[in-house]
Amino acid sequence: MKYADQLHATVERLAIGLGWPLVLADGNVYLPTSRGIVGLVVPARFGGWVDAEFDRRGIVAATLALPDGTWAFLVEDPGVQHPPVPSGVFVVDGPSYLPVPPSVTVGGPVRWVREPRTDVRPLPPFREALDVVCQLSPRRA
């Protein structure tokens, strides 16, 4: 599929299908954070454990693999200042942006670990996702 067709499909699925705000810039697609969505970002080596625990608990979160070696779990914006996060974990809140596939940043391509779903709540609550990260981080991070 041509890159332009991939961009069109992304806009159709995320903006039209899920109602997510998107920004097109420099030939890439970006998701603005703090408009109901934030990224809970963990090192990729830790992301698999978080993803597996989400699965076990029935938490569905669209997840990005970013070229800097991190995974960004897309979660609901808590609407208030977020609580402290474990070392090595950070929150991309606003105003900021997360690139989404098929974007290719200076560091490389962005890919989905888990694509957003339209058949379930697309964004888990921030606190629920952070609880998983906090419970796993002392043992795994």
Short mmCIF file of C-alpha atoms in Angstrom, two decimals, residues 8-139:
data_model
loop_
_atom_site.label_atom_id
_atom_site.label_comp_id
_atom_site.label_asym_id
_atom_site.label_seq_id
_atom_site.Cartn_x
_atom_site.Cartn_y
_atom_site.Cartn_z
CA HIS A 8 -5.71 8.16 4.36
CA ALA A 9 -6.59 4.85 6.05
CA THR A 10 -5.16 6.09 9.36
CA VAL A 11 -7.15 9.32 9.23
CA GLU A 12 -10.29 7.40 8.33
CA ARG A 13 -9.88 4.86 11.13
CA LEU A 14 -8.71 7.16 13.93
CA ALA A 15 -10.32 10.52 13.18
CA ILE A 16 -13.54 9.36 11.59
CA GLY A 17 -13.94 5.95 13.25
CA LEU A 18 -12.84 6.86 16.78
CA GLY A 19 -13.22 10.64 16.76
CA TRP A 20 -9.59 11.18 17.73
CA PRO A 21 -8.12 14.55 16.80
CA LEU A 22 -5.20 14.20 14.41
CA VAL A 23 -2.61 16.58 13.03
CA LEU A 24 -0.97 16.03 9.66
CA ALA A 25 2.48 17.62 9.47
CA ASP A 26 5.68 16.90 7.57
CA GLY A 27 4.05 13.91 5.87
CA ASN A 28 3.28 12.26 9.22
CA VAL A 29 0.22 11.80 11.42
CA TYR A 30 0.28 12.98 15.04
CA LEU A 31 -2.16 12.46 17.88
CA PRO A 32 -2.42 15.54 20.13
CA THR A 33 -2.30 14.62 23.80
CA SER A 34 -4.40 16.16 26.58
CA ARG A 35 -7.54 16.21 24.49
CA GLY A 36 -8.90 13.21 26.30
CA ILE A 37 -5.86 11.08 25.45
CA VAL A 38 -2.41 10.77 27.03
CA GLY A 39 0.44 8.37 26.44
CA LEU A 40 1.75 6.24 29.30
CA VAL A 41 5.27 5.54 28.03
CA VAL A 42 7.46 2.68 29.23
CA PRO A 43 10.73 1.14 28.00
CA ALA A 44 10.03 -1.45 25.29
CA ARG A 45 11.69 -4.20 27.37
CA PHE A 46 9.04 -3.54 30.05
CA GLY A 47 6.16 -2.95 27.63
CA GLY A 48 5.61 -6.64 26.90
CA TRP A 49 5.03 -7.38 30.58
CA VAL A 50 2.60 -4.48 30.88
CA ASP A 51 0.79 -5.59 27.73
CA ALA A 52 0.51 -9.17 29.00
CA GLU A 53 -0.90 -7.97 32.33
CA PHE A 54 -3.37 -5.71 30.52
CA ASP A 55 -4.48 -8.79 28.57
CA ARG A 56 -4.84 -10.82 31.76
CA ARG A 57 -7.01 -8.10 33.32
CA GLY A 58 -9.05 -7.45 30.18
CA ILE A 59 -7.64 -3.95 29.73
CA VAL A 60 -7.61 -2.92 26.08
CA ALA A 61 -5.17 -0.17 25.15
CA ALA A 62 -3.93 0.90 21.74
CA THR A 63 -0.15 0.71 21.99
CA LEU A 64 2.56 2.35 19.91
CA ALA A 65 6.14 1.17 19.46
CA LEU A 66 8.14 4.36 19.13
CA PRO A 67 11.54 4.49 17.43
CA ASP A 68 13.28 5.60 20.63
CA GLY A 69 12.84 2.14 22.17
CA THR A 70 9.68 2.89 24.13
CA TRP A 71 6.06 1.78 24.00
CA ALA A 72 3.24 4.29 24.48
CA PHE A 73 0.00 2.93 25.90
CA LEU A 74 -2.82 5.29 24.91
CA VAL A 75 -5.07 5.94 27.90
CA GLU A 76 -7.74 8.41 29.00
CA ASP A 77 -6.50 11.79 30.10
CA PRO A 78 -6.98 11.83 33.88
CA GLY A 79 -8.19 15.43 33.65
CA VAL A 80 -6.12 16.39 36.66
CA GLN A 81 -2.43 16.40 37.42
CA HIS A 82 -1.36 12.79 37.24
CA PRO A 83 0.22 11.04 40.23
CA PRO A 84 3.95 10.27 40.27
CA VAL A 85 5.07 7.49 37.95
CA PRO A 86 7.87 4.94 38.45
CA SER A 87 11.40 5.68 37.30
CA GLY A 88 11.81 5.16 33.56
CA VAL A 89 8.10 5.72 32.93
CA PHE A 90 6.68 9.03 31.77
CA VAL A 91 3.40 10.54 30.69
CA VAL A 92 3.03 12.37 27.40
CA ASP A 93 0.31 14.83 28.23
CA GLY A 94 -0.39 18.16 26.71
CA PRO A 95 0.22 20.08 24.97
CA SER A 96 2.25 17.53 23.05
CA TYR A 97 1.92 15.02 20.23
CA LEU A 98 2.52 11.32 19.65
CA PRO A 99 3.26 10.10 16.13
CA VAL A 100 1.05 7.27 14.90
CA PRO A 101 1.62 4.80 12.06
CA PRO A 102 2.46 5.05 9.26
CA SER A 103 4.60 7.97 10.45
CA VAL A 104 8.34 7.79 10.02
CA THR A 105 10.22 10.06 12.42
CA VAL A 106 13.89 11.02 12.40
CA GLY A 107 14.51 7.97 14.61
CA GLY A 108 12.61 5.59 12.35
CA PRO A 109 9.12 4.23 11.74
CA VAL A 110 6.33 4.15 14.30
CA ARG A 111 4.32 0.93 14.49
CA TRP A 112 1.33 -0.41 16.34
CA VAL A 113 1.94 -3.06 18.98
CA ARG A 114 -1.84 -3.12 19.43
CA GLU A 115 -4.06 -1.18 17.07
CA PRO A 116 -7.01 0.76 18.46
CA ARG A 117 -10.25 -1.20 18.51
CA THR A 118 -13.69 0.14 17.84
CA ASP A 119 -15.60 -2.76 19.39
CA VAL A 120 -14.56 -1.96 22.97
CA ARG A 121 -13.78 1.13 24.99
CA PRO A 122 -10.72 2.35 23.06
CA LEU A 123 -8.94 4.04 25.98
CA PRO A 124 -8.60 2.54 29.45
CA PRO A 125 -8.73 4.83 32.48
CA PHE A 126 -5.35 6.36 33.30
CA ARG A 127 -5.41 5.19 36.92
CA GLU A 128 -6.17 1.58 35.96
CA ALA A 129 -3.28 1.51 33.47
CA LEU A 130 -0.90 3.23 35.88
CA ASP A 131 -1.77 0.72 38.63
CA VAL A 132 -0.55 -2.10 36.37
CA VAL A 133 2.68 -0.25 35.57
CA CYS A 134 3.32 0.53 39.24
CA GLN A 135 2.65 -3.06 40.34
CA LEU A 136 5.05 -4.48 37.76
CA SER A 137 7.81 -1.86 37.75
CA PRO A 138 9.67 -2.79 40.97
CA ARG A 139 10.11 -6.34 39.70
#
